[in-house]
Every structure is written in C-alpha cells, then in structure tokens.
C-alpha cells in the first residue's frame, strides 16, 4: 500500500492566483464553483503552485503502524455496516474530514472530479448558476451573482443567506464545497435555493435553470471624456482585456471610473496587472503576510499613470477587487465610492495532488500598501454612498462621476 508523505516546499512559481472569502471566494463561483475566488473558491487571490507528492511503500501488514485508529475504524465499518460501502468515497471522505478539521472555510480538499471542475471554472467559462458564495458569521452567504448569470436573472441578491438547496437544509457542518456540489448540475436542469434576505419576513425560494456561463470580465463606455470601466471578475483573460481597454482610455478618456461592484475576485496576477496600468513599475500593490512574507510590486506598463481614477465598490467586492481598490487608494490617491467591501483577504495556495485531487490551503493574509488588513475588515469607502434599491438611477455611479470631475477640474473633495 502506498502512503503519501510531504515533499519539499512547493515550487515552480506558476501564476499566483487569488481565489479569490472569505467567501472562500470559495470563490466558489457556483458556477462552480467554487468565489471562489475565491475565494473567490477563491476563488479565491492565491498562488497556483503544483506540489508533487512522494510515496513510500508500506507492507499491508505494517499499516497498523500508521494511523491505527483510522484502520481499526475502517475494518469495523466494513465488518458491521448494513449496506455496501464505496471504498473510494470513504477514502476521499477521510481526507476531506482531516482537512476540514483545520477549521478554516477556505482550506478544502477536492477529489479529482471536483478539481477538474474547479480548473475549468477559473478559466472563465463553466456551467452553473453563476454566483460567488462565502462564509460570513458561519453562514453561507452570496457574495455576488455574476452579471447576466441565471442567478442574477432569477433574483439572487448580494447578501442572501443560503439556507437550503432543493429543500435539503444546510447545517452548521455543511461546508462551502458541499453547497457547491448541491447546486452544481447539468446545463438545462433546474435547482431551487432557499435564502434568507434582510427585510424579508420568511425564506425566499428561487428556482434557477443552470446554464453555460461565459464571463466577459471587462466592459468599457466613454461619454464626454469620462470612462466607465466595469471589471466583473479577475479570471485568466481579465488582464489582457483590460490592457486593450487601457490603450483606448489613454487616447480618449480624461478620467476613469473603475467599477468593481459585485466583483468576487479571482487571480492575484490579474489584480497586480490591472493596478500596474495606473502606477509606476515597482510600486507596491499588496503585501502577503503568513509563514513567509512577500510583497507584490507593479509590473510596469503604467499606460494610465497620471490619469484621474475613482473606484466604485460594494459589499460584493471581494478578494482581488479589494486588492486593486486598496492599492489605487494608497498609491494613486483614488477616491473610493460606495460601501464597505466583503473582506476576503486570505490567500489560498492550490496544491495539485498526484491522483488528480487537490488542496486549497490558506497560507497568508493580504495587506494594502499602507498596511491595512483586508481579511474580514474589507476596504472602507472614502466617499460612503449607499445604493437606493427603490430607484432606477445608479446613485453610486453618479457620485463617482462627480468625484472624478472634481479631480479633473482641480476642485477639492469634502
């Protein structure tokens, strides 16, 4: 029998990815998801490093020397359980239980099939309902529905607390990944989620038909020289899409409103790349503090350096979007309009195991260039502005335009 033992520290600086809290972003983009992000799983920002496992051979008769209680329970279960048992399911369940005992909602184990789904999800196209979920006060909370997703069309809102899936009630022991598994399914199939919503007297049942979701992560509009750039998430294509938009902005815009409302996060690399469009090469973007500390500087380019910028965020802005907002405020003096962000500032390292399964392990926490912790604290707006749900006017966006004009015209902000 083969037993895995830890290898030397993870290597290969594969792209550092933020999964994108606290969602776990299990960025779970339900989609997956995972949101994700990361946790965003999660999506969600974290580094994608592939760490191989070494295996040592152990004779069958010597297995009692390794985890004797585990094997005793294994044997007694097989000897006494009334029904048949799936050994693979038991094995992966045992590993998942060990990881769950770390008592961190973003540190999770995924068997091979779920790992494959996760890897497909973070590339920007997947099948699901299109929401990012995370843990808040030990409750499975919607960070944000993705723009144009089945979940958004069905009426799922930021801050909804998921209490049941297809009438199967969630408990305090239900993990984010379990919720994801319950919600995921084939394209065209329906799923019912029951949510508790602030201001609603009773649970709300929402029926959603799963669909293939392709994410357009950057949208741009320019009017009267004022650019409104919406970044919906930070996936593998976001930095490239934003770089294309930046060239147009440099030529046509007097200022930029960077709208990251309900952006659940994603890859750290994308967050650093986008920030690098606004600040000089080498400027600190974010710091990672954990067993090992690390700083992430701007990479260069700075196509938009010196161009006035205002950031718009809300409670669904998490992970990588919080990194960008914090960096632009600290390093480019960008006003932040909206409400406090989600507060998903933990770093998950994605470790691919030899059988195709994987671990996402919390290894550090994010801090803005000025030293403010993002995790569970979020980014506070410098221009607080609630969005009135009873009006069709986008009051936060309008306030952002006013702030941008003040900068362009040299007028002081209050």
XYZ file of C-alpha atoms in Angstrom:
414
model
C 0.000 0.000 0.000
C 1.239 3.470 -0.775
C 1.113 6.327 1.676
C 1.834 9.945 0.732
C 4.438 11.927 2.589
C 5.080 15.635 2.304
C 7.585 16.686 -0.302
C 9.915 19.624 -0.171
C 8.291 23.070 -0.282
C 6.059 23.834 -3.232
C 7.970 25.047 -6.192
C 7.515 26.451 -9.601
C 6.211 29.921 -9.411
C 3.259 29.096 -11.557
C 0.912 32.026 -11.814
C -0.046 33.285 -8.393
C -3.758 33.108 -8.277
C -6.130 34.738 -5.869
C -9.150 32.772 -5.317
C -10.078 34.660 -4.917
C -13.692 34.629 1.290
C -13.855 34.939 2.887
C -16.000 33.598 0.662
C -13.957 31.189 0.153
C -14.465 33.245 -2.551
C -14.963 29.532 -2.050
C -14.730 31.860 -4.955
C -16.751 29.287 -5.373
C -18.302 30.541 -8.273
C -21.143 28.498 -8.279
C -20.703 28.277 -11.135
C -18.713 26.031 -9.664
C -17.848 26.978 -8.469
C -16.113 27.396 -6.145
C -15.967 32.705 -5.422
C -14.142 31.368 -5.033
C -12.089 33.190 -5.628
C -12.074 32.733 -4.076
C -12.182 32.999 -2.862
C -13.334 33.975 -4.900
C -13.112 29.112 -4.363
C -11.317 31.795 -4.392
C -11.930 31.965 -5.657
C -10.068 32.874 -4.438
C -6.253 35.554 -4.723
C -3.677 32.909 -4.080
C -0.783 31.271 -5.802
C -1.196 28.316 -8.073
C 1.768 26.123 -7.322
C 1.840 22.462 -8.226
C 3.435 20.427 -5.479
C 4.027 16.757 -6.254
C 3.752 14.104 -3.560
C 6.288 11.414 -2.870
C 5.016 7.967 -1.980
C 6.597 5.386 0.254
C 5.694 1.723 0.101
C 4.263 0.199 3.271
C 3.550 -3.503 3.512
C -0.076 -4.386 4.163
C 0.845 -5.942 7.497
C 2.545 -2.745 8.635
C -0.390 -0.415 8.067
C -1.382 -0.562 11.743
C 1.810 1.369 12.484
C 0.347 4.309 10.570
C -2.927 5.769 11.877
C -4.018 2.642 13.798
C -7.339 4.152 14.913
C -8.209 5.004 11.320
C -7.666 1.449 10.142
C -9.461 -0.009 13.139
C -12.494 2.136 12.329
C -12.169 1.210 8.647
C -12.195 -2.513 9.399
C -15.070 -2.346 11.891
C -17.134 -0.244 9.500
C -16.660 -2.788 6.727
C -17.384 -5.673 9.070
C -20.555 -4.257 10.583
C -22.199 -1.705 8.284
C -25.590 -2.826 6.994
C -25.111 -1.648 3.415
C -22.345 -1.862 0.857
C -19.530 0.669 1.051
C -17.699 2.641 -1.617
C -14.041 2.497 -0.581
C -13.028 5.400 -2.811
C -15.749 7.564 -1.313
C -14.655 6.585 2.195
C -11.023 7.318 1.404
C -11.630 10.769 -0.036
C -14.130 11.476 2.722
C -11.466 10.725 5.309
C -9.013 13.099 3.647
C -11.686 15.797 3.392
C -12.522 15.332 7.064
C -8.893 15.745 8.048
C -8.645 18.985 6.090
C -11.967 20.230 7.470
C -10.562 19.748 10.974
C -8.222 22.677 10.264
C -11.372 24.735 10.952
C -10.918 27.174 8.085
C -13.701 27.512 5.487
C -11.191 28.246 2.740
C -8.889 25.311 3.395
C -10.522 22.469 1.485
C -9.836 19.155 -0.216
C -11.355 18.315 -3.608
C -11.408 14.842 -5.207
C -10.267 14.525 -8.842
C -13.644 15.212 -10.488
C -14.238 18.357 -8.431
C -10.675 19.502 -9.044
C -11.228 19.217 -12.787
C -14.424 21.278 -12.488
C -12.584 23.915 -10.482
C -9.763 24.199 -13.009
C -12.311 24.607 -15.807
C -14.200 27.227 -13.800
C -11.260 29.545 -13.217
C -10.568 29.737 -16.945
C -13.663 31.897 -17.362
C -16.322 29.576 -18.784
C -18.386 26.982 -16.937
C -21.815 25.511 -16.402
C -23.829 26.513 -13.357
C -25.997 29.292 -11.958
C -23.309 31.967 -11.666
C -22.889 33.047 -8.056
C -19.961 33.501 -5.734
C -20.501 32.323 -2.173
C -18.559 32.595 1.041
C -18.835 32.238 4.788
C -19.952 35.214 6.858
C -20.692 34.682 10.547
C -20.674 30.931 9.819
C -23.491 31.328 7.290
C -23.250 30.519 3.579
C -23.619 33.957 2.044
C -23.920 35.144 -1.549
C -21.025 37.487 -2.248
C -22.485 38.407 -5.606
C -24.362 36.930 -8.554
C -22.353 37.257 -11.745
C -23.605 39.860 -14.188
C -26.039 38.339 -16.665
C -25.984 34.942 -14.949
C -29.016 32.683 -14.375
C -28.779 33.519 -10.673
C -28.945 37.264 -11.308
C -31.865 36.865 -13.707
C -33.717 34.733 -11.157
C -33.366 37.414 -8.484
C -30.496 36.222 -6.285
C -29.018 39.203 -4.454
C -25.757 40.095 -2.768
C -26.008 39.245 0.939
C -28.614 36.494 0.545
C -28.008 33.679 3.038
C -28.488 30.226 1.529
C -30.396 28.025 3.973
C -31.424 25.111 1.734
C -30.826 23.600 -1.696
C -33.683 21.623 -3.244
C -35.314 21.593 0.221
C -32.203 19.994 1.737
C -31.481 22.278 4.688
C -27.919 23.367 5.370
C -26.455 22.803 8.828
C -23.562 24.288 10.752
C -21.455 21.375 9.492
C -22.197 21.997 5.806
C -19.061 23.198 4.038
C -18.910 25.592 1.123
C -17.790 22.819 -1.186
C -20.787 20.724 -0.152
C -23.092 23.617 -1.001
C -21.384 23.929 -4.361
C -21.875 20.237 -5.064
C -25.563 20.527 -4.204
C -26.072 23.481 -6.525
C -23.987 22.311 -9.467
C -25.561 20.219 -12.185
C -26.082 19.754 -15.876
C -26.938 22.626 -18.171
C -30.702 22.958 -18.544
C -31.504 21.352 -15.195
C -33.250 23.406 -12.515
C -32.196 23.844 -8.904
C -34.094 25.518 -6.078
C -32.219 27.519 -3.483
C -33.913 28.896 -0.382
C -32.476 32.106 1.000
C -32.925 34.362 3.988
C -32.862 38.013 2.966
C -32.625 41.147 5.064
C -36.059 42.722 5.343
C -37.919 39.581 4.254
C -40.149 38.002 6.860
C -39.694 34.446 5.632
C -37.439 32.350 3.450
C -37.493 33.019 -0.288
C -37.431 30.085 -2.710
C -35.653 30.800 -6.002
C -35.807 28.365 -8.926
C -32.851 28.653 -11.299
C -32.104 26.814 -14.537
C -28.418 26.003 -14.850
C -26.657 27.239 -17.967
C -23.223 27.640 -19.515
C -21.698 30.865 -18.265
C -19.076 32.751 -20.234
C -17.585 35.682 -18.404
C -16.853 38.960 -20.143
C -14.755 40.434 -17.386
C -14.119 43.965 -18.738
C -16.691 46.369 -20.193
C -15.977 49.947 -21.269
C -18.075 53.020 -22.024
C -16.784 56.557 -22.639
C -19.043 59.623 -22.535
C -17.835 63.234 -22.514
C -14.313 62.005 -21.892
C -15.327 60.155 -18.722
C -14.708 56.422 -18.933
C -16.779 53.879 -17.044
C -14.845 50.612 -16.858
C -16.656 47.656 -15.290
C -14.481 44.747 -14.136
C -16.748 41.847 -13.188
C -14.070 39.402 -12.014
C -10.381 38.587 -12.337
C -10.100 35.477 -14.492
C -7.412 34.291 -16.869
C -8.389 36.776 -19.608
C -9.049 39.869 -17.489
C -5.578 41.425 -17.613
C -5.437 41.093 -21.409
C -8.922 42.572 -21.809
C -8.058 45.461 -19.511
C -4.782 46.166 -21.322
C -6.749 46.521 -24.571
C -9.184 48.890 -22.863
C -6.308 50.877 -21.338
C -4.917 51.785 -24.760
C -8.303 53.185 -25.751
C -8.606 55.026 -22.436
C -5.203 56.647 -22.861
C -6.302 58.132 -26.175
C -9.916 59.066 -25.439
C -10.529 59.497 -21.702
C -9.975 62.412 -19.336
C -10.556 60.182 -16.330
C -11.609 56.666 -15.338
C -14.309 55.260 -13.082
C -13.171 51.748 -12.189
C -16.349 49.898 -11.228
C -15.719 46.691 -9.280
C -19.089 46.364 -7.599
C -20.130 42.751 -7.003
C -16.736 41.591 -8.291
C -15.946 38.466 -6.236
C -12.253 38.455 -7.124
C -10.089 35.896 -8.883
C -6.424 35.734 -9.832
C -3.873 37.810 -7.985
C -1.822 38.176 -11.174
C -4.756 39.907 -12.850
C -5.164 42.265 -9.893
C -1.484 43.207 -9.999
C -1.581 43.625 -13.794
C -4.553 45.983 -13.672
C -3.072 48.046 -10.855
C 0.155 48.207 -12.870
C -1.708 50.148 -15.559
C -2.159 53.037 -13.105
C 1.098 53.174 -11.100
C 4.822 53.141 -11.828
C 6.784 49.916 -12.104
C 7.998 48.707 -8.717
C 5.247 50.454 -6.755
C 3.914 48.186 -4.010
C 0.497 46.740 -4.858
C -0.145 44.347 -1.980
C 1.706 42.517 0.790
C 1.238 38.913 1.800
C 1.857 38.019 5.440
C 1.935 34.447 6.681
C 4.633 31.882 7.421
C 6.584 33.724 4.753
C 6.071 37.375 3.893
C 6.057 38.614 0.326
C 5.466 41.881 -1.495
C 3.952 42.241 -4.963
C 5.098 45.300 -6.936
C 3.591 46.792 -10.067
C 4.987 45.103 -13.167
C 5.286 48.082 -15.466
C 3.322 49.427 -18.365
C 1.556 52.198 -16.459
C -0.473 53.131 -19.534
C -2.915 55.078 -17.361
C -0.433 56.604 -14.904
C -1.472 60.145 -14.074
C -4.993 59.710 -15.415
C -7.559 60.587 -12.709
C -9.306 57.487 -11.360
C -12.213 56.863 -8.997
C -13.048 53.383 -7.687
C -16.589 52.125 -7.018
C -17.169 49.114 -4.734
C -19.884 47.466 -2.663
C -20.376 44.585 -0.257
C -19.974 42.105 -3.098
C -16.479 43.351 -3.960
C -14.013 40.808 -2.619
C -10.508 39.413 -2.824
C -8.679 40.656 -5.925
C -11.056 43.602 -6.315
C -10.240 44.660 -2.748
C -6.540 44.433 -3.539
C -6.933 46.767 -6.529
C -9.138 49.203 -4.613
C -6.719 49.370 -1.690
C -3.685 49.795 -3.927
C -5.216 52.549 -6.062
C -6.326 54.431 -2.969
C -2.929 54.149 -1.261
C -0.711 54.615 -4.321
C -2.787 56.717 -6.736
C -4.902 58.664 -4.220
C -8.052 57.297 -5.855
C -11.292 58.105 -4.022
C -13.375 55.025 -3.225
C -17.132 55.455 -3.645
C -19.722 53.018 -2.303
C -19.949 50.833 0.770
C -17.525 48.643 2.697
C -16.261 45.647 0.733
C -16.664 41.991 1.688
C -13.337 41.452 3.440
C -11.918 38.363 1.727
C -8.247 38.879 2.312
C -6.873 35.410 2.884
C -4.567 33.635 0.453
C -5.259 30.115 -0.748
C -2.497 28.031 -2.246
C -3.718 25.494 -4.791
C -1.830 22.198 -4.475
C -2.417 19.558 -7.128
C -2.054 16.018 -5.778
C -0.743 13.073 -7.741
C -4.102 11.379 -8.280
C -5.739 14.497 -9.705
C -7.267 15.638 -6.425
C -6.230 18.912 -4.828
C -5.899 21.011 -1.713
C -6.630 24.693 -1.329
C -4.790 25.812 1.786
C -4.915 29.203 3.468
C -1.290 30.292 3.704
C -1.367 34.041 4.309
C -3.404 37.228 4.518
C -3.402 40.330 2.330
C -2.463 43.837 3.410
C -2.778 47.065 1.433
C 0.362 49.129 0.709
C -0.371 51.276 3.775
C -0.510 48.161 5.961
C -4.272 47.777 6.380
C -5.558 44.218 6.656
C -8.149 43.249 4.066
C -9.278 39.993 5.657
C -12.630 40.327 7.440
C -12.109 44.104 7.597
C -12.621 44.973 3.947
C -11.954 48.308 2.283
C -13.801 51.307 3.689
C -15.017 53.851 1.114
C -13.643 57.365 1.338
C -16.942 58.582 -0.131
C -19.663 56.477 1.550
C -22.663 56.054 -0.713
C -25.478 53.533 -0.354
C -27.376 52.475 -3.452
C -31.110 53.155 -3.159
C -32.797 49.973 -4.354
C -36.076 51.826 -4.927
C -34.733 53.951 -7.757
C -33.501 53.038 -11.219
C -30.828 55.724 -11.078
C -27.344 54.451 -10.312
C -26.606 56.887 -7.495
C -23.199 55.413 -6.700
C -22.070 55.767 -10.298
C -23.382 59.321 -10.446
C -21.462 60.203 -7.286
C -18.342 58.640 -8.789
C -18.721 60.900 -11.843
C -18.995 63.926 -9.571
C -15.833 62.909 -7.709
C -13.983 62.318 -10.973
C -14.926 65.759 -12.289
C -13.671 67.336 -9.068
C -10.262 65.754 -9.639
C -10.160 66.738 -13.315
C -11.195 70.308 -12.558
C -8.957 70.613 -9.523
C -11.800 71.092 -7.060
C -11.332 69.730 -3.509
C -13.419 66.837 -2.262
C -15.193 67.200 1.069
